[in-house]
JSON list of C-alpha atoms in Angstrom, two decimals:
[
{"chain": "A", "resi": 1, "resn": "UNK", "atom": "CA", "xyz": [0.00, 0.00, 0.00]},
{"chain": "A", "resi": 2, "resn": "UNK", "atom": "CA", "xyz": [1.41, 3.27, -0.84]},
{"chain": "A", "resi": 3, "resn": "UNK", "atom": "CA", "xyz": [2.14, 6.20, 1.57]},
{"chain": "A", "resi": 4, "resn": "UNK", "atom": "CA", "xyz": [-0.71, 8.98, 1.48]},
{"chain": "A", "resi": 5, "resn": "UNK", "atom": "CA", "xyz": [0.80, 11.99, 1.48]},
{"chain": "A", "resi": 6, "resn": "UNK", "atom": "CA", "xyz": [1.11, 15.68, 0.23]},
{"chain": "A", "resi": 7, "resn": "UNK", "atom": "CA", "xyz": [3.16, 18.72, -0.72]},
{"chain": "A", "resi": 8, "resn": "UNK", "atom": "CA", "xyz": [2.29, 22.48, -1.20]},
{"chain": "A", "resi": 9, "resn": "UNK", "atom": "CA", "xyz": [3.56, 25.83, -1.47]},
{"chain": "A", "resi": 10, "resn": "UNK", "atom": "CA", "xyz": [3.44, 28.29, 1.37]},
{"chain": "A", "resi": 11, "resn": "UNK", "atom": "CA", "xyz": [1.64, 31.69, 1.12]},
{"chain": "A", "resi": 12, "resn": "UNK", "atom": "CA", "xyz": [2.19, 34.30, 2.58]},
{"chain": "A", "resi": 13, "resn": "UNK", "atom": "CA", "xyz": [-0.85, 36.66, 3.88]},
{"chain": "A", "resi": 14, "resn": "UNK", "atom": "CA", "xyz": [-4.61, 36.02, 3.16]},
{"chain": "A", "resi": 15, "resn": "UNK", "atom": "CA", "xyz": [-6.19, 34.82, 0.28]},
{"chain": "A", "resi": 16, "resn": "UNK", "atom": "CA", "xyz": [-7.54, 35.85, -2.43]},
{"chain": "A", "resi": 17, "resn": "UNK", "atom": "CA", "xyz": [-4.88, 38.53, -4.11]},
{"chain": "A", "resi": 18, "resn": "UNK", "atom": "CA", "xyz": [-2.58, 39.13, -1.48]},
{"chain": "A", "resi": 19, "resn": "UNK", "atom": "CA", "xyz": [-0.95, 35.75, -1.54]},
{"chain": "A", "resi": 20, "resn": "UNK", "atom": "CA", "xyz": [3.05, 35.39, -2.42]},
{"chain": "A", "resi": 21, "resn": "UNK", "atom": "CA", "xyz": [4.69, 31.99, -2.74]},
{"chain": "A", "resi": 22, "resn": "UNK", "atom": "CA", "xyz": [7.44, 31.77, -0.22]},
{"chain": "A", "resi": 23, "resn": "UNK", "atom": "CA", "xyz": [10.36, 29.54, -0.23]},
{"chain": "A", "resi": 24, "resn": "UNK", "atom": "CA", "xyz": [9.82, 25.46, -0.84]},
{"chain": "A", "resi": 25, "resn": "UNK", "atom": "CA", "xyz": [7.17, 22.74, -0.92]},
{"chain": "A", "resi": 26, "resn": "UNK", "atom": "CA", "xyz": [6.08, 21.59, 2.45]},
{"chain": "A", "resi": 27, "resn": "UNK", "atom": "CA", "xyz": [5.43, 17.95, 3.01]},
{"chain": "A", "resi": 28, "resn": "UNK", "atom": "CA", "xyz": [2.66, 16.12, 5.25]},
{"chain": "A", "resi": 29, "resn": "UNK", "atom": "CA", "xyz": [-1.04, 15.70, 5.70]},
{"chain": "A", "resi": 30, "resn": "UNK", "atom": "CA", "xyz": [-3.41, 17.68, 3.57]},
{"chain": "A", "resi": 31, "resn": "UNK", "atom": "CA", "xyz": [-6.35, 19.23, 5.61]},
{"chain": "A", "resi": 32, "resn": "UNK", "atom": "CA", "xyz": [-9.00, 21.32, 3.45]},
{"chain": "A", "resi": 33, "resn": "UNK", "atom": "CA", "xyz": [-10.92, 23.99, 5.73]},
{"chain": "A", "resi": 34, "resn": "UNK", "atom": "CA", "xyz": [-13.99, 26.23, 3.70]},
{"chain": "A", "resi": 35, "resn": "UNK", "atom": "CA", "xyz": [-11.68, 28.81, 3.02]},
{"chain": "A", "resi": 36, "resn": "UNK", "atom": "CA", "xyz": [-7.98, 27.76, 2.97]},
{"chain": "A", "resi": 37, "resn": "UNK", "atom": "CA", "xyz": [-5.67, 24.51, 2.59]},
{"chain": "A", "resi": 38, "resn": "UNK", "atom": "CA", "xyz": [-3.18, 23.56, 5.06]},
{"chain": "A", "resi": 39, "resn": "UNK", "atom": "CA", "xyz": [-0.57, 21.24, 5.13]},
{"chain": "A", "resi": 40, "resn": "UNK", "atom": "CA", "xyz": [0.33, 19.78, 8.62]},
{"chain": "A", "resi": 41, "resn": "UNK", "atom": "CA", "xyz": [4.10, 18.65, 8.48]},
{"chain": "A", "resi": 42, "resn": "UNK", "atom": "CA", "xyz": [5.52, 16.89, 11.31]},
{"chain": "A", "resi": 43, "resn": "UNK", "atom": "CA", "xyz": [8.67, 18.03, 13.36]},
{"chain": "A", "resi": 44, "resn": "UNK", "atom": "CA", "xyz": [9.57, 15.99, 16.23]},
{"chain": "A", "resi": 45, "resn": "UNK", "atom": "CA", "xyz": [6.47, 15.45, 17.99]},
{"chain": "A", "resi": 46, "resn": "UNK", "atom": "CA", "xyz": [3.92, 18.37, 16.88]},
{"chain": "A", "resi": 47, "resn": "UNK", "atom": "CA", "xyz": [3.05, 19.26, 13.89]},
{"chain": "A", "resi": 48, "resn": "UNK", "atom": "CA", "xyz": [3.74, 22.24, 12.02]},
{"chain": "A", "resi": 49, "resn": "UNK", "atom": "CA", "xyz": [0.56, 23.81, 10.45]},
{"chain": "A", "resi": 50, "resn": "UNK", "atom": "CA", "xyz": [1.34, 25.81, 6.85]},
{"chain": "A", "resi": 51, "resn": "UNK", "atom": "CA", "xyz": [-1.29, 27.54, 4.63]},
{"chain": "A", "resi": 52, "resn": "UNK", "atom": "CA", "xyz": [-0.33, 26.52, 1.55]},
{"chain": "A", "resi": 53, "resn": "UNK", "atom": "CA", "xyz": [-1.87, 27.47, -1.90]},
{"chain": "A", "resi": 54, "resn": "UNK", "atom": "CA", "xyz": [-4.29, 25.62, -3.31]},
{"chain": "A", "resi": 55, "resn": "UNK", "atom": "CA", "xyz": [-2.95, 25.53, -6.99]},
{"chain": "A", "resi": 56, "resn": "UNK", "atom": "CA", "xyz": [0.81, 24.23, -6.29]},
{"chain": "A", "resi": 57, "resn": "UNK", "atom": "CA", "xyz": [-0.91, 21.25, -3.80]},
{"chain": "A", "resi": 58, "resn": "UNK", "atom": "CA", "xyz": [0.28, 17.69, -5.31]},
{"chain": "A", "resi": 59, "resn": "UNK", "atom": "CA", "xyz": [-0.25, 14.02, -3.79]},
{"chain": "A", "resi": 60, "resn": "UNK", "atom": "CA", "xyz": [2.19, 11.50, -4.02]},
{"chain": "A", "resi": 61, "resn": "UNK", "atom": "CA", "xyz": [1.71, 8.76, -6.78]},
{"chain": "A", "resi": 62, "resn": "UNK", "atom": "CA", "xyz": [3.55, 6.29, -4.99]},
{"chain": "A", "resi": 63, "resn": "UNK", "atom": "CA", "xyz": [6.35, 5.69, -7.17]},
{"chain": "A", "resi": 64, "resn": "UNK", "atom": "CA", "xyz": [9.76, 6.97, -7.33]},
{"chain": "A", "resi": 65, "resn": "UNK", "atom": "CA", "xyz": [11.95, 8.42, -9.99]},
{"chain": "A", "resi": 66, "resn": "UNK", "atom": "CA", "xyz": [14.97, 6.19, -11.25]},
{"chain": "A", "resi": 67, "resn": "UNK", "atom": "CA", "xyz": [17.24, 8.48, -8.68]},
{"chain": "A", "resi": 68, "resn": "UNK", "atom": "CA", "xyz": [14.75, 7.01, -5.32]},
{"chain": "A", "resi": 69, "resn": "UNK", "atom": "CA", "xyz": [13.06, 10.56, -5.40]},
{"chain": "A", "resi": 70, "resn": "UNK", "atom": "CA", "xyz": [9.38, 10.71, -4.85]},
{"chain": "A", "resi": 71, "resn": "UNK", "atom": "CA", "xyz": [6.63, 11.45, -7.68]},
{"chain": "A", "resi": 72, "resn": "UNK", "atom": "CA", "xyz": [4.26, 13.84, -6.85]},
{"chain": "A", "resi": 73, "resn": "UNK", "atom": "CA", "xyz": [1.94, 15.68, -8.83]},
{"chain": "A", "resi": 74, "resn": "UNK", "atom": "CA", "xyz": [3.35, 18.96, -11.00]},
{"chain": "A", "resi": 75, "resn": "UNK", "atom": "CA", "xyz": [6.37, 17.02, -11.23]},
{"chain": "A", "resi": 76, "resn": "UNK", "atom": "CA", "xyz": [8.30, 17.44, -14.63]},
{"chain": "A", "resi": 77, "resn": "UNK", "atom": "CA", "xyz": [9.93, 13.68, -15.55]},
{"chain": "A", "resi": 78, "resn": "UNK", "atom": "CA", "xyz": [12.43, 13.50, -18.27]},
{"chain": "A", "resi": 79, "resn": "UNK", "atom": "CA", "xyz": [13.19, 9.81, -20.03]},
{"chain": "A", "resi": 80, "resn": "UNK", "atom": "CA", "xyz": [14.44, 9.14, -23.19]},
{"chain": "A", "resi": 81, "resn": "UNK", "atom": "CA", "xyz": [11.43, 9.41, -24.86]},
{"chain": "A", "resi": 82, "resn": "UNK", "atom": "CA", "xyz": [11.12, 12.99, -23.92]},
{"chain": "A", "resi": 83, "resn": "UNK", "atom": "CA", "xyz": [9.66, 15.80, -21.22]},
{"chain": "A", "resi": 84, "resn": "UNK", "atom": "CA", "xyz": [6.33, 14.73, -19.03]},
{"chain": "A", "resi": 85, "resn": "UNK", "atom": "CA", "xyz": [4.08, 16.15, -16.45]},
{"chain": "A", "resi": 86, "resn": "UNK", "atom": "CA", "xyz": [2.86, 14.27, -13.81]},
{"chain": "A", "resi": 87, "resn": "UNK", "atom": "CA", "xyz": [-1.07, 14.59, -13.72]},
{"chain": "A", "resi": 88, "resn": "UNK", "atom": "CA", "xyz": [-4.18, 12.71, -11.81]},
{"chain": "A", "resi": 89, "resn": "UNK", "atom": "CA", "xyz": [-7.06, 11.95, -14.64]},
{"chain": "A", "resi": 90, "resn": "UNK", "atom": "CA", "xyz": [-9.15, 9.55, -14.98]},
{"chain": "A", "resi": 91, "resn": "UNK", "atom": "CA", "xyz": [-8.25, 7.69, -11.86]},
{"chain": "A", "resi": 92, "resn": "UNK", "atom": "CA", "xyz": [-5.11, 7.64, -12.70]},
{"chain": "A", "resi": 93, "resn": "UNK", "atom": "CA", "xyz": [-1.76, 9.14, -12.60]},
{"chain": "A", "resi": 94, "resn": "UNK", "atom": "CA", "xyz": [-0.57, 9.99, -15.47]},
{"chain": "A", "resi": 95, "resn": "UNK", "atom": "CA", "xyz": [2.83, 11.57, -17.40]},
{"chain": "A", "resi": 96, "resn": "UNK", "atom": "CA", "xyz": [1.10, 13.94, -20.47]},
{"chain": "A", "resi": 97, "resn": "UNK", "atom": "CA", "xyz": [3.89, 14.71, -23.17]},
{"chain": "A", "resi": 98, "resn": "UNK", "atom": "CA", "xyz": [2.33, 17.09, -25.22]},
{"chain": "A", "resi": 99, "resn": "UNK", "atom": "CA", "xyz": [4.21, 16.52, -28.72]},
{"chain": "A", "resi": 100, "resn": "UNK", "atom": "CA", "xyz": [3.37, 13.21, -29.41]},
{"chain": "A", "resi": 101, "resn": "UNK", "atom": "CA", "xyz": [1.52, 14.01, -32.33]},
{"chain": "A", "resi": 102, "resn": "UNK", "atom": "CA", "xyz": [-2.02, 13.42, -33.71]},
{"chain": "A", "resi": 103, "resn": "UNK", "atom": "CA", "xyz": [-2.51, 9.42, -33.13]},
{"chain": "A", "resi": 104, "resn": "UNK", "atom": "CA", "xyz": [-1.67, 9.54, -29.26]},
{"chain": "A", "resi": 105, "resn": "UNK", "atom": "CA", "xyz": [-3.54, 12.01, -26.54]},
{"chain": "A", "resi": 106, "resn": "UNK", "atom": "CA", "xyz": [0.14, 12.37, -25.25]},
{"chain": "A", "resi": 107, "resn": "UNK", "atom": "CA", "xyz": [-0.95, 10.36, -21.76]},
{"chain": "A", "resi": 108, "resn": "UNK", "atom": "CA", "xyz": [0.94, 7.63, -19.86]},
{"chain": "A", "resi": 109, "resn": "UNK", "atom": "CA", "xyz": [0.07, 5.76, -17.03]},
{"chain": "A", "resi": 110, "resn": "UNK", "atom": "CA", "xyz": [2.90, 6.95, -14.46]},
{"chain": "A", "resi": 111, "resn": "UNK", "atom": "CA", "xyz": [3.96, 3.87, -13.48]},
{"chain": "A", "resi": 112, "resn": "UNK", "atom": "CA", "xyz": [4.96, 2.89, -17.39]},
{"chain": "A", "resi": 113, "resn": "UNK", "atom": "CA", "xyz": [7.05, 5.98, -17.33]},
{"chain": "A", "resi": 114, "resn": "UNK", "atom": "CA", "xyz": [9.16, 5.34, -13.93]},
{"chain": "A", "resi": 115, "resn": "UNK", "atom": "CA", "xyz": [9.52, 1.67, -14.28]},
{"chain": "A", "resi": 116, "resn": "UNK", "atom": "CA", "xyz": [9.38, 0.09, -18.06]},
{"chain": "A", "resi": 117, "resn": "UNK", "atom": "CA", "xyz": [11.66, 2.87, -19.04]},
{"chain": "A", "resi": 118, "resn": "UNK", "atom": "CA", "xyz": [15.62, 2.48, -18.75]},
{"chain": "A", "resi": 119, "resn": "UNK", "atom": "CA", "xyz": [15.83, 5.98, -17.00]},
{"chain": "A", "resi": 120, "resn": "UNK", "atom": "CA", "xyz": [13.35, 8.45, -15.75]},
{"chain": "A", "resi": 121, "resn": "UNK", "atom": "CA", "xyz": [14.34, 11.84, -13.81]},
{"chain": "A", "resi": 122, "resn": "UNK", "atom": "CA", "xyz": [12.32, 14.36, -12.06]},
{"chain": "A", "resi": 123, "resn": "UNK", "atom": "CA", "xyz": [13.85, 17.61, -13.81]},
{"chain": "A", "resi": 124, "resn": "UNK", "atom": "CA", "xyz": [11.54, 20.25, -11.92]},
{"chain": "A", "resi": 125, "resn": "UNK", "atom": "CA", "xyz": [7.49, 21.02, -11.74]},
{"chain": "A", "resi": 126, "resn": "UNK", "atom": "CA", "xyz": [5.35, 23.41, -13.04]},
{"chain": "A", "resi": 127, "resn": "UNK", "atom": "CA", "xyz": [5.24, 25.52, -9.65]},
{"chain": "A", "resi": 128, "resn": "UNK", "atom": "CA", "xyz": [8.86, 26.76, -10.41]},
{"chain": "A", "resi": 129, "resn": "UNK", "atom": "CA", "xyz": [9.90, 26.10, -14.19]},
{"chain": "A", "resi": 130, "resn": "UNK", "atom": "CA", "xyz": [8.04, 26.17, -16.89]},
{"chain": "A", "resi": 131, "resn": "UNK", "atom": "CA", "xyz": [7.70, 23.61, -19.24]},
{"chain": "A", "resi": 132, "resn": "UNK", "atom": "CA", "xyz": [9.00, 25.20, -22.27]},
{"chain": "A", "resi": 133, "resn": "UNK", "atom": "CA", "xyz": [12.73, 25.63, -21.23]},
{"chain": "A", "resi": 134, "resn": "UNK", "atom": "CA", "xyz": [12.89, 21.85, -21.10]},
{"chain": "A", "resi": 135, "resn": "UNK", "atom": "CA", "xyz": [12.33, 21.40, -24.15]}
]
């Protein structure tokens, strides 16, 4: 069974347009209130509580990248068959490469991608690079 778990992006200030990023992902249980996500990382004995924003939130697939790093969604994998996001649809998670052409809807199942494949690398994720200069 794999490990249920999250990541997220601190913000700083109140929601809606005052919120900045700050420094990096924060890793631990994901707890949804009406008006704000937290993630509760542990430290010791307590855990830490950290609003985090909504749109840089990504669970972990379960699998690991060929260096032993954890997937998560929004990651950016590179193998030798090119650049792919990590993405839940369908059930699923996924790696979408979006120039594979007209025959092929450019989706994956993740676990194809990280273990039928010689090599596969997590290279960034869409919360700090953007997809283009990978390519």
């Amino acid at each position: 069974m794999r490990e249920i778990k999250f990541r997220g992006k601190p913000i700083q200030g109140k929601l809606p347009n005052g919120e900045v990023l700050t420094g990096d992902f924060i890793y631990g249980h994901l707890v949804i209130t009406s008006t704000e996500y937290h993630i509760l990382s542990p430290d010791g004995k307590v855990f830490k509580n950290y609003n985090v924003a909504p749109e840089t939130v990504g669970q972990f697939t379960g699998l690991q990248d060929s260096d032993g790093v954890d997937v998560y969604e929004g990651d950016i994998l590179k193998n030798e068959w090119g650049i792919h996001v990590v993405q839940y649809r369908k059930g699923e998670f996924e790696a979408y490469q979006d120039d594979m052409g007209k025959c092929w809807d450019g989706y994956m199942p993740l676990y194809r991608v990280c273990n039928e494949f010689r090599t596969c690398h997590i290279v960034g994720n869409i919360h700090d690079q953007k997809l283009e200069d990978f390519k």
